[in-house]
mmCIF file of N, CA and C in Angstrom:
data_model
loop_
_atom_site.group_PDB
_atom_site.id
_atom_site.type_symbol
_atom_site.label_atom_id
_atom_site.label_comp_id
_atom_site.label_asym_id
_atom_site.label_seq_id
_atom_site.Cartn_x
_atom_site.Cartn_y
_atom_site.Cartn_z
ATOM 1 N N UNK A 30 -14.677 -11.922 -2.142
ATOM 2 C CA UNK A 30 -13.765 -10.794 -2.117
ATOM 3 C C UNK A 30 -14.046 -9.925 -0.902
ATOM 4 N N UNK A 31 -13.020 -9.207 -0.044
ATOM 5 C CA UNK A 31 -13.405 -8.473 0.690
ATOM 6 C C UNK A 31 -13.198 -7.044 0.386
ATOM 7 N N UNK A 32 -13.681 -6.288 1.147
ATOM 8 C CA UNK A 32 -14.049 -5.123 1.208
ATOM 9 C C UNK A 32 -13.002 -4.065 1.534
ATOM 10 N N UNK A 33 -12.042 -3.109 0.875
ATOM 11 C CA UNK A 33 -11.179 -2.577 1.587
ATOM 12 C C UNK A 33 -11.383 -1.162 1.790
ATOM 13 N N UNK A 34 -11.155 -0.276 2.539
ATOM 14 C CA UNK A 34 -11.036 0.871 2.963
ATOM 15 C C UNK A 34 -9.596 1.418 3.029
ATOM 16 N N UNK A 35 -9.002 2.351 2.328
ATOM 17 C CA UNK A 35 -7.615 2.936 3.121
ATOM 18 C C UNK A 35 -7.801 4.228 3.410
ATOM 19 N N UNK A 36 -6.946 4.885 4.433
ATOM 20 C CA UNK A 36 -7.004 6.378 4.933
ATOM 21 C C UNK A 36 -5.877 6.398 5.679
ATOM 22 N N UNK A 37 -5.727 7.939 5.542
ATOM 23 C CA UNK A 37 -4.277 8.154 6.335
ATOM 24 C C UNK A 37 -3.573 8.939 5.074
ATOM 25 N N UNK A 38 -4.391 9.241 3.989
ATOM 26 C CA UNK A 38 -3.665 10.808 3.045
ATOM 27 C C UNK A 38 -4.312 11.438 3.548
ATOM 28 N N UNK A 39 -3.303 12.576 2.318
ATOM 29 C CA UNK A 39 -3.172 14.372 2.863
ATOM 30 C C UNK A 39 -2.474 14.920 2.432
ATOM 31 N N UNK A 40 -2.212 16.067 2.621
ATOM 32 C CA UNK A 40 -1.424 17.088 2.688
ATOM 33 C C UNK A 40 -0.049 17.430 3.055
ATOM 34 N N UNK A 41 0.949 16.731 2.655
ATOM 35 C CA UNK A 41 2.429 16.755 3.723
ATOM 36 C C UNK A 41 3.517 17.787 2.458
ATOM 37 N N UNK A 42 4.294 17.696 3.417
ATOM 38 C CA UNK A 42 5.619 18.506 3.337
ATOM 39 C C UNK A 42 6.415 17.545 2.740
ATOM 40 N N UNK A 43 7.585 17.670 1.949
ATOM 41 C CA UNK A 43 8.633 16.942 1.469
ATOM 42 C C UNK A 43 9.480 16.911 2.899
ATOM 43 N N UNK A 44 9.931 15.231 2.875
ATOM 44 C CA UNK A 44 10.738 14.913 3.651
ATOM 45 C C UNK A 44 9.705 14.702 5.310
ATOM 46 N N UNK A 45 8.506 14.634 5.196
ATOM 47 C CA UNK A 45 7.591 14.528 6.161
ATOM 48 C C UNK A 45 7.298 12.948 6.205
ATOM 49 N N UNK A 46 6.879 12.037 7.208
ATOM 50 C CA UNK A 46 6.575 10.736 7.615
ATOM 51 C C UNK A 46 4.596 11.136 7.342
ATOM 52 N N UNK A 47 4.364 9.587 6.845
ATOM 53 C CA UNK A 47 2.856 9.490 6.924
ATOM 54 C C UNK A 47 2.592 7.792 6.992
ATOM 55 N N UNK A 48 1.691 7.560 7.624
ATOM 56 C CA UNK A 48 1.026 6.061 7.606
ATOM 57 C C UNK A 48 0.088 6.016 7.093
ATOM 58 N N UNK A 49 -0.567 5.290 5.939
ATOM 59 C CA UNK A 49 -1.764 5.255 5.344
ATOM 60 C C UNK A 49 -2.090 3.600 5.876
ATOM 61 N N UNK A 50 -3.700 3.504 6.616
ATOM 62 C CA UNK A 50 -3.985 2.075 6.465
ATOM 63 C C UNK A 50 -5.057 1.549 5.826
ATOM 64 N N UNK A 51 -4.905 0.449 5.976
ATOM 65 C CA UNK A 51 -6.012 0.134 4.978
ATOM 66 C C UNK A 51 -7.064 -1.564 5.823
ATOM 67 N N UNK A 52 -8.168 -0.808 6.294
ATOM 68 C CA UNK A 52 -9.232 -1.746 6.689
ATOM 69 C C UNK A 52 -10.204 -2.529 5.933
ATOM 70 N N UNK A 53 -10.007 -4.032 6.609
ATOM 71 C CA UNK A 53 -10.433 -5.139 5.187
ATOM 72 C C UNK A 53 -11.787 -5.089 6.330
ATOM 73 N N UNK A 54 -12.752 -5.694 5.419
ATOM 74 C CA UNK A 54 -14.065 -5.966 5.887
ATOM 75 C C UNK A 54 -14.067 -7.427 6.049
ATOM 76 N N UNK A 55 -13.145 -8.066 5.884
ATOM 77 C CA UNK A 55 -13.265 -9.659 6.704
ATOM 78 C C UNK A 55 -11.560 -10.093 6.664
ATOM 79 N N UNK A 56 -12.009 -11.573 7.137
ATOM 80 C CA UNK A 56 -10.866 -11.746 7.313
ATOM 81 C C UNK A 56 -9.798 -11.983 5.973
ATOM 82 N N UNK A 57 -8.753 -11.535 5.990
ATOM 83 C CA UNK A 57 -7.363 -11.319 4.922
ATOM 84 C C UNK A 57 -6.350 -12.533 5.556
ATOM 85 N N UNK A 58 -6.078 -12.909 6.662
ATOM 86 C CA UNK A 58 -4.668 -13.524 7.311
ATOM 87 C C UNK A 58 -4.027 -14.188 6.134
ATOM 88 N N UNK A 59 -4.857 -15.242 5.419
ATOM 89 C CA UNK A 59 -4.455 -16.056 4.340
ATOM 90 C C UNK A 59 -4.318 -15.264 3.299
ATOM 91 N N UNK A 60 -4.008 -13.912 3.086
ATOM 92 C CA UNK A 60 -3.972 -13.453 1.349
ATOM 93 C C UNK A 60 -2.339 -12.725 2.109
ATOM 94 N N UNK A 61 -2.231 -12.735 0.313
ATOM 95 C CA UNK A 61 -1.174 -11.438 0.449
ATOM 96 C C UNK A 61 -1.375 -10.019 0.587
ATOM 97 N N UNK A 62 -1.079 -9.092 0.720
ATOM 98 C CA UNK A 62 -1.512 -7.740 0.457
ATOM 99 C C UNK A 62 -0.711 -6.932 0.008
ATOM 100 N N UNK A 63 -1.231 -5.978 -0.615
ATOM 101 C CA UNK A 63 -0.112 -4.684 -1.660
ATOM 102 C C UNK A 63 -0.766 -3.206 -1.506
ATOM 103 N N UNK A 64 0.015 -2.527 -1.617
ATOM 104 C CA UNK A 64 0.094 -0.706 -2.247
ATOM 105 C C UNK A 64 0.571 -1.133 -3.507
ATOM 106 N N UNK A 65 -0.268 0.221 -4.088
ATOM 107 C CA UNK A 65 0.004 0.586 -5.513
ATOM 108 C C UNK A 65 -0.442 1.984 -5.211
ATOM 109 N N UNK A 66 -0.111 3.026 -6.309
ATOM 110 C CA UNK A 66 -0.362 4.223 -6.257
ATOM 111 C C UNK A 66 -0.518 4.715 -8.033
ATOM 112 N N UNK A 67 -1.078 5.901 -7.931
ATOM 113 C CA UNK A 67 -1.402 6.045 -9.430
ATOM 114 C C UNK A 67 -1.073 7.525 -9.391
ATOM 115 N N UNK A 68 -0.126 7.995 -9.781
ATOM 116 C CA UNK A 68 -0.135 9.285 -9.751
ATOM 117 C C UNK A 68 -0.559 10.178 -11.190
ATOM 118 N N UNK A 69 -1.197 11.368 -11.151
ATOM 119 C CA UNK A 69 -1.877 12.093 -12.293
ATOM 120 C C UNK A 69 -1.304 11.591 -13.588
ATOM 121 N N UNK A 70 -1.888 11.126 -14.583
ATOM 122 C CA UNK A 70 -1.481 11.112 -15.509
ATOM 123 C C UNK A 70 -0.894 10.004 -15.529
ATOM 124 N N UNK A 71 -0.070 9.127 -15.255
ATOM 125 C CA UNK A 71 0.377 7.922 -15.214
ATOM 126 C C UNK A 71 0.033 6.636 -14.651
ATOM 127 N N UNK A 72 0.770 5.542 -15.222
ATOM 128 C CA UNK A 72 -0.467 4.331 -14.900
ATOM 129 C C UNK A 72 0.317 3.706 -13.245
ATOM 130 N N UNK A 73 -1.101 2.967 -12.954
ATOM 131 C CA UNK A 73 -0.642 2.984 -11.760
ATOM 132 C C UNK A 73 0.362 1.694 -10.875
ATOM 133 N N UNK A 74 1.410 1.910 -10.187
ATOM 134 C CA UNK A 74 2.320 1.340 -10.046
ATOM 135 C C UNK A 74 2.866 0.413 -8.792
ATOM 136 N N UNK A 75 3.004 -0.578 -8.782
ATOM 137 C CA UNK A 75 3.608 -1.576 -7.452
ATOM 138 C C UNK A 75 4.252 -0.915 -6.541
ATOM 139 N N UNK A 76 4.197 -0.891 -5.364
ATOM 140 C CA UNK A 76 5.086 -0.246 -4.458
ATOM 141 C C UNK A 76 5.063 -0.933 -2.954
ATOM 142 N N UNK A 77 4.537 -1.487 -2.625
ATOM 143 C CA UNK A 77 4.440 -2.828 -1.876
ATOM 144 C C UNK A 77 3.758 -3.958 -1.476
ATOM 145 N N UNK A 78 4.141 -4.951 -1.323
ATOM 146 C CA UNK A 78 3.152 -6.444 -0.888
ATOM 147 C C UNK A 78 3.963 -6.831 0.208
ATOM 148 N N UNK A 79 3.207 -8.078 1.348
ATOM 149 C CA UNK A 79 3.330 -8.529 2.061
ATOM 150 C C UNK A 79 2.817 -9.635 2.037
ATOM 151 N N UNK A 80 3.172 -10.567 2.571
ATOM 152 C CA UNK A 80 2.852 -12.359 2.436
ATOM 153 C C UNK A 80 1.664 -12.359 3.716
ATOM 154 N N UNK A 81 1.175 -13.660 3.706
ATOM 155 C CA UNK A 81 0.164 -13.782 4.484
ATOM 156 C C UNK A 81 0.418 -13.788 5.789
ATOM 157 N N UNK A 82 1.929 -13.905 5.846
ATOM 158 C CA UNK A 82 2.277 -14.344 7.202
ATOM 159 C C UNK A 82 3.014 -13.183 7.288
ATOM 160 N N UNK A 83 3.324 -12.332 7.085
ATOM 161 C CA UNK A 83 4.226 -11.704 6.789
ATOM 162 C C UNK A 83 5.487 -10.960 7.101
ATOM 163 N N UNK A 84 6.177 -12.600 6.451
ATOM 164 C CA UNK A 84 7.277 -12.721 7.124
ATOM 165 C C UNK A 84 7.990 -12.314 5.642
ATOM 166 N N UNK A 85 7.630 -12.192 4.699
ATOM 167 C CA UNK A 85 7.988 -11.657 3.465
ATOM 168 C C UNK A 85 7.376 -10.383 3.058
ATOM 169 N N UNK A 86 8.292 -9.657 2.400
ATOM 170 C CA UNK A 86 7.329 -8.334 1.463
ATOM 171 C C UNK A 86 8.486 -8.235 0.808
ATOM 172 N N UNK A 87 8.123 -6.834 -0.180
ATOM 173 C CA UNK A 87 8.907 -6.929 -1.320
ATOM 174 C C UNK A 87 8.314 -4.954 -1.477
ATOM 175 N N UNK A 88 9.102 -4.452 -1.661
ATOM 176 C CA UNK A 88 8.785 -2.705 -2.224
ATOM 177 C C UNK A 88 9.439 -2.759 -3.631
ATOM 178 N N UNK A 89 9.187 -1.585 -3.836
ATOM 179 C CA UNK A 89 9.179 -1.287 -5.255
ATOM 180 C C UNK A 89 10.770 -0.681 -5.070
ATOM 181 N N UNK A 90 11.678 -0.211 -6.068
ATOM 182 C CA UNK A 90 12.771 0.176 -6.010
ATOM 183 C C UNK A 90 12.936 1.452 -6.057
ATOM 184 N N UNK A 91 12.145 2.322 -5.758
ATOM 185 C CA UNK A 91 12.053 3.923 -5.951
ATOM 186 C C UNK A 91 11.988 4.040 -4.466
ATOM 187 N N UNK A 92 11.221 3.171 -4.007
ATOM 188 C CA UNK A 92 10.806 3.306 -2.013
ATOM 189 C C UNK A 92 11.272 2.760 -1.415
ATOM 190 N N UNK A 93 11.985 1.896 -1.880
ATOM 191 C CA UNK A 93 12.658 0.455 -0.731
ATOM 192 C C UNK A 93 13.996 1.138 0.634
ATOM 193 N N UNK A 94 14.013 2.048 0.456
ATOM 194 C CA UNK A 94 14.539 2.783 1.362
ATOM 195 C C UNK A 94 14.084 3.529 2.004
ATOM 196 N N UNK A 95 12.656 3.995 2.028
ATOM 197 C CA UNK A 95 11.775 4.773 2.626
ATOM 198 C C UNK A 95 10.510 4.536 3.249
ATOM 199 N N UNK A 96 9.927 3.191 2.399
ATOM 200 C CA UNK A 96 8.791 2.979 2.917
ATOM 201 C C UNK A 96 8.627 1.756 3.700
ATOM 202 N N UNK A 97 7.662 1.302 4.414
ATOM 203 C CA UNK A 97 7.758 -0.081 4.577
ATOM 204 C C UNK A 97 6.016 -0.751 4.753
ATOM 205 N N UNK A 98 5.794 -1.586 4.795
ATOM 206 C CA UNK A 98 5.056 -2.987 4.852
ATOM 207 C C UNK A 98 4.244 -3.690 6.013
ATOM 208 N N UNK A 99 3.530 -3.580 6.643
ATOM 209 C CA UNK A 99 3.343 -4.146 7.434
ATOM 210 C C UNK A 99 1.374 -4.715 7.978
ATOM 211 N N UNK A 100 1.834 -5.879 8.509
ATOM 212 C CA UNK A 100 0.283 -6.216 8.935
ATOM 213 C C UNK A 100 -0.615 -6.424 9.974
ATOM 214 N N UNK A 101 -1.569 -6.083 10.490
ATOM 215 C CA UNK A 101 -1.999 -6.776 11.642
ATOM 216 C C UNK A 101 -3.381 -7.308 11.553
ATOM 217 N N UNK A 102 -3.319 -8.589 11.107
ATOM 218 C CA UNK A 102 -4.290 -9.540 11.163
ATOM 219 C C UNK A 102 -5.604 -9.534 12.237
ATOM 220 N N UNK A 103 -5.266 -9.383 13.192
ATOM 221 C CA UNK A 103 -6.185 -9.488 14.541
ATOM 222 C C UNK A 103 -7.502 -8.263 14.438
ATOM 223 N N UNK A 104 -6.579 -6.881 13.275
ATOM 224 C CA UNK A 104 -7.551 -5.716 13.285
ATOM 225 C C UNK A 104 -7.611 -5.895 11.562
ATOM 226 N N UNK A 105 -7.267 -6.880 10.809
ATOM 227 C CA UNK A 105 -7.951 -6.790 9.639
ATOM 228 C C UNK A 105 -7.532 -5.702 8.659
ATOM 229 N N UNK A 106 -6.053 -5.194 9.119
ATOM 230 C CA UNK A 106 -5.350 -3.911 9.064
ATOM 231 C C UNK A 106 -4.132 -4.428 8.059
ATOM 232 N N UNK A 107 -3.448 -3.638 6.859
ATOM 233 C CA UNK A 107 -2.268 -3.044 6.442
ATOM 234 C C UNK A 107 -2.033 -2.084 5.967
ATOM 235 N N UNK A 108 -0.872 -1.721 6.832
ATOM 236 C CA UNK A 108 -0.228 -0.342 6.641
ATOM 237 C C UNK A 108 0.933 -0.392 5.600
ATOM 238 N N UNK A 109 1.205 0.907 5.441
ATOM 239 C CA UNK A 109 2.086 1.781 4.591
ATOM 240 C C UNK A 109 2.743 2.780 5.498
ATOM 241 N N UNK A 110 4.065 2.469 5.484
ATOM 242 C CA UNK A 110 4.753 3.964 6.302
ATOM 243 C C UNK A 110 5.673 4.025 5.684
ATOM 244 N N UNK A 111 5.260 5.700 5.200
ATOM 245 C CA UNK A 111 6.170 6.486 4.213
ATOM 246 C C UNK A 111 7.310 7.437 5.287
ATOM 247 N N UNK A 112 8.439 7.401 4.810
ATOM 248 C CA UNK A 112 9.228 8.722 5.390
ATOM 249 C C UNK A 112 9.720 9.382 4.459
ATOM 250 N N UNK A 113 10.307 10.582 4.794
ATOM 251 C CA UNK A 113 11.123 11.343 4.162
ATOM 252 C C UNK A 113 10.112 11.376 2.627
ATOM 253 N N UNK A 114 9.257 11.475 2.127
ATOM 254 C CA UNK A 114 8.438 11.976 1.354
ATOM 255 C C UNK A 114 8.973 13.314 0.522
ATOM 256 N N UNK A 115 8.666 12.450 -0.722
ATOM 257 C CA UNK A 115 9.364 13.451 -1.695
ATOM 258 C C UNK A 115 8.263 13.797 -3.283
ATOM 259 N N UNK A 116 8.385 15.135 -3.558
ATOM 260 C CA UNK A 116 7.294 15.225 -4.517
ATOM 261 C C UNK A 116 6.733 14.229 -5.536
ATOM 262 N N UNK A 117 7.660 13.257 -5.622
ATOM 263 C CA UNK A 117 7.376 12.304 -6.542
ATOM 264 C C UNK A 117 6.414 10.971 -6.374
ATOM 265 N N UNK A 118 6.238 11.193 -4.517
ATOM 266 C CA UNK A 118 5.319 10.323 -3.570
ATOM 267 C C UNK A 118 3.740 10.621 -4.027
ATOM 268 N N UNK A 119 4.013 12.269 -4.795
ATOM 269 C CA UNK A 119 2.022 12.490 -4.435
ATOM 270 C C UNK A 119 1.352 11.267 -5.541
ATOM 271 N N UNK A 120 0.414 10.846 -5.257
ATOM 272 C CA UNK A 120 -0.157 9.638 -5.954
ATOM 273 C C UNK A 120 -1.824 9.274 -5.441
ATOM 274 N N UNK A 121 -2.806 8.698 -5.678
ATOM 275 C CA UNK A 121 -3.396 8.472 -5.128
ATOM 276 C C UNK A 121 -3.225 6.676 -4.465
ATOM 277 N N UNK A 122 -2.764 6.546 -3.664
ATOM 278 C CA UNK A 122 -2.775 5.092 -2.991
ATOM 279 C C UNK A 122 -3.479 4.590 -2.820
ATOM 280 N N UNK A 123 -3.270 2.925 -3.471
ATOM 281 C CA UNK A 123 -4.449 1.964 -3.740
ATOM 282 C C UNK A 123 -4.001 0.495 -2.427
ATOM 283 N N UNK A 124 -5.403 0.034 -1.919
ATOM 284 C CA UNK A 124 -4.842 -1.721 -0.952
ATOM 285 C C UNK A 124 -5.286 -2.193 -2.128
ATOM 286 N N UNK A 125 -4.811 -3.352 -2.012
ATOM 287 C CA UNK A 125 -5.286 -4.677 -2.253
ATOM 288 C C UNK A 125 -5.044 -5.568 -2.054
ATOM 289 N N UNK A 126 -5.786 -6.801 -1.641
ATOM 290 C CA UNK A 126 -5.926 -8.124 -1.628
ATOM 291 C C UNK A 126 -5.551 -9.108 -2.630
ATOM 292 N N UNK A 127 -4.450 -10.045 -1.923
ATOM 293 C CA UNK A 127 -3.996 -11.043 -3.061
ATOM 294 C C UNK A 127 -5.266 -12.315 -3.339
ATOM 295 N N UNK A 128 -4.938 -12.724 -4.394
ATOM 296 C CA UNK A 128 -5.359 -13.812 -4.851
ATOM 297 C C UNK A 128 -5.062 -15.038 -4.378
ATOM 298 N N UNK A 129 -3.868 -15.203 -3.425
ATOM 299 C CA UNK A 129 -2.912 -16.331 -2.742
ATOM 300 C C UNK A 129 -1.922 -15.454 -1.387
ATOM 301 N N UNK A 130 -1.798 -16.133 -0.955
ATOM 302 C CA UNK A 130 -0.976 -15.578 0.184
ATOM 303 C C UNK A 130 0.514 -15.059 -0.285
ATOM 304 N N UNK A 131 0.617 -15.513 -1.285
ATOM 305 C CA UNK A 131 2.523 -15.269 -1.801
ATOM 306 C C UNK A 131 2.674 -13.923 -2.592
ATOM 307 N N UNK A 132 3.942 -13.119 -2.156
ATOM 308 C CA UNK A 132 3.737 -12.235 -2.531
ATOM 309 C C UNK A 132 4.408 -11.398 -4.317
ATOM 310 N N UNK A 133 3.818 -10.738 -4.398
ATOM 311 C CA UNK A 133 3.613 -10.446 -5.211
ATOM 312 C C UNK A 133 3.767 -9.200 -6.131
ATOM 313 N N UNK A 134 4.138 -8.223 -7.292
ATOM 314 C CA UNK A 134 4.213 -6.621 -7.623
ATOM 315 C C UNK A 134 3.253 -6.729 -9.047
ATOM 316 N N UNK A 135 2.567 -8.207 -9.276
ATOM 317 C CA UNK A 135 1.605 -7.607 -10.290
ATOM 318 C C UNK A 135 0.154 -7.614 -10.011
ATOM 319 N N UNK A 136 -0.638 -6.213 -10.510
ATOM 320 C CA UNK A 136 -1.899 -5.786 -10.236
ATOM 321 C C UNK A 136 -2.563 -7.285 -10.161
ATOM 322 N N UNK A 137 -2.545 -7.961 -11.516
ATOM 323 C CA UNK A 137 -3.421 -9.159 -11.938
ATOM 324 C C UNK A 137 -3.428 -10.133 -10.892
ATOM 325 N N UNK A 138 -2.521 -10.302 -9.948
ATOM 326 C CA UNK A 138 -2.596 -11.439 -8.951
ATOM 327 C C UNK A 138 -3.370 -10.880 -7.666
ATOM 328 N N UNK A 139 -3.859 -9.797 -7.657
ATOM 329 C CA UNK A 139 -4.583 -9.042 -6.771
ATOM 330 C C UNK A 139 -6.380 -8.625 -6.782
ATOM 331 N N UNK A 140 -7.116 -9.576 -6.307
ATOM 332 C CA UNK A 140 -8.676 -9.633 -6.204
ATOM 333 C C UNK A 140 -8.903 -8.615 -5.848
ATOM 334 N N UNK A 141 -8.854 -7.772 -5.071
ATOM 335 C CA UNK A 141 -9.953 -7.282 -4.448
ATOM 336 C C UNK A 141 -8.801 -5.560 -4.264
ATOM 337 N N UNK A 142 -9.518 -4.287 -4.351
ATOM 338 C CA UNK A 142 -8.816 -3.195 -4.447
ATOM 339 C C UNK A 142 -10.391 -2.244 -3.820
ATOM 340 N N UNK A 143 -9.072 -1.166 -2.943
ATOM 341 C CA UNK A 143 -9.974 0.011 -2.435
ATOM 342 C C UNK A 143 -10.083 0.751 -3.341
ATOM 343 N N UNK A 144 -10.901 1.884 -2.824
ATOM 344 C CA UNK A 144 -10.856 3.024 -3.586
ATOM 345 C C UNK A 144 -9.697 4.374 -3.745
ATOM 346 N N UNK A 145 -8.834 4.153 -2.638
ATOM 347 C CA UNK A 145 -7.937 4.884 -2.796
ATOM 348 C C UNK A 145 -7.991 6.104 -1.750
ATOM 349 N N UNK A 146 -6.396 7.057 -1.511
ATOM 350 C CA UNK A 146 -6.495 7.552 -0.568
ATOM 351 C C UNK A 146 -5.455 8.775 -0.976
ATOM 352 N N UNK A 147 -5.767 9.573 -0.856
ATOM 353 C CA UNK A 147 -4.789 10.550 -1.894
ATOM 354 C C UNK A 147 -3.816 11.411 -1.185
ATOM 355 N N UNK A 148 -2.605 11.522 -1.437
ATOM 356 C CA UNK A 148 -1.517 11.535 -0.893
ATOM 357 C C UNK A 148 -0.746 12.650 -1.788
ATOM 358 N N UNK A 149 -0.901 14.174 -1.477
ATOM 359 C CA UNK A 149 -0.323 15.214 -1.622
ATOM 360 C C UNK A 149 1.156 15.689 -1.431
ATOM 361 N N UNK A 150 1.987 16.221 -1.526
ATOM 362 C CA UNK A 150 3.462 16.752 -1.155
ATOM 363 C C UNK A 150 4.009 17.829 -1.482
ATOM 364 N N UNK A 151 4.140 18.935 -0.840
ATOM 365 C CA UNK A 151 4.625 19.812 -1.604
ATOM 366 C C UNK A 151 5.728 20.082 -1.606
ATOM 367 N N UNK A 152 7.018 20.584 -2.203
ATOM 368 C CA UNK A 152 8.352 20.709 -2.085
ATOM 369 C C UNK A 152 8.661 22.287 -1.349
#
């Protein structure tokens, strides 16, 4: 399993842009990768994956107009870029590492998870 790190929360404004990334401690190229977020009180929820190659991803239907997906293999890197951020964004944001390269919106097909990166909004 590798090792993940994400950063890039904070403090934003509604309707504000943010990138959260998330640094693997080895190599990922062959997995899939995902966001999830857990906001207070509620359990925590799919909001994007990307294929190994990733020429596929898939968002959740609350964000699929706002957020997007993306990878760069070479730095061991996936991002999250949020726009237009809306109170319902604050959450704490989770990476993780697939189990297979194909992608994916359930937790269980996902090995390996950061600790999270917490993502504020105020209206």
């Amino acid at each position: 399993q590798v090792q993940l790190e994400e950063s890039g929360g904070g403090l934003m404004r509604a309707g504000e842009s943010l990138r959260l990334s998330c640094v693997a401690s080895g190599r990922i190229s062959d997995l899939a990768m995902g966001w999830f977020r857990q906001a207070l009180g509620k359990e925590r929820e799919f909001i994007a994956a990307i294929s190994w190659t990733g020429m596929s991803d898939r968002l959740a239907n609350s964000v699929k107009d706002r957020f997007s997906i993306a990878r760069d293999d070479k730095k061991n890197t996936v991002y999250l870029f949020m726009t237009n951020l809306k109170s319902e964004d604050a959450a704490v944001y989770y990476c993780a590492a697939g189990r297979s390269g194909a992608v994916s919106d359930n937790p269980a097909d996902f090995a390996s998870w950061g600790q999270g990166t917490r993502v504020s909004v105020s209206s």
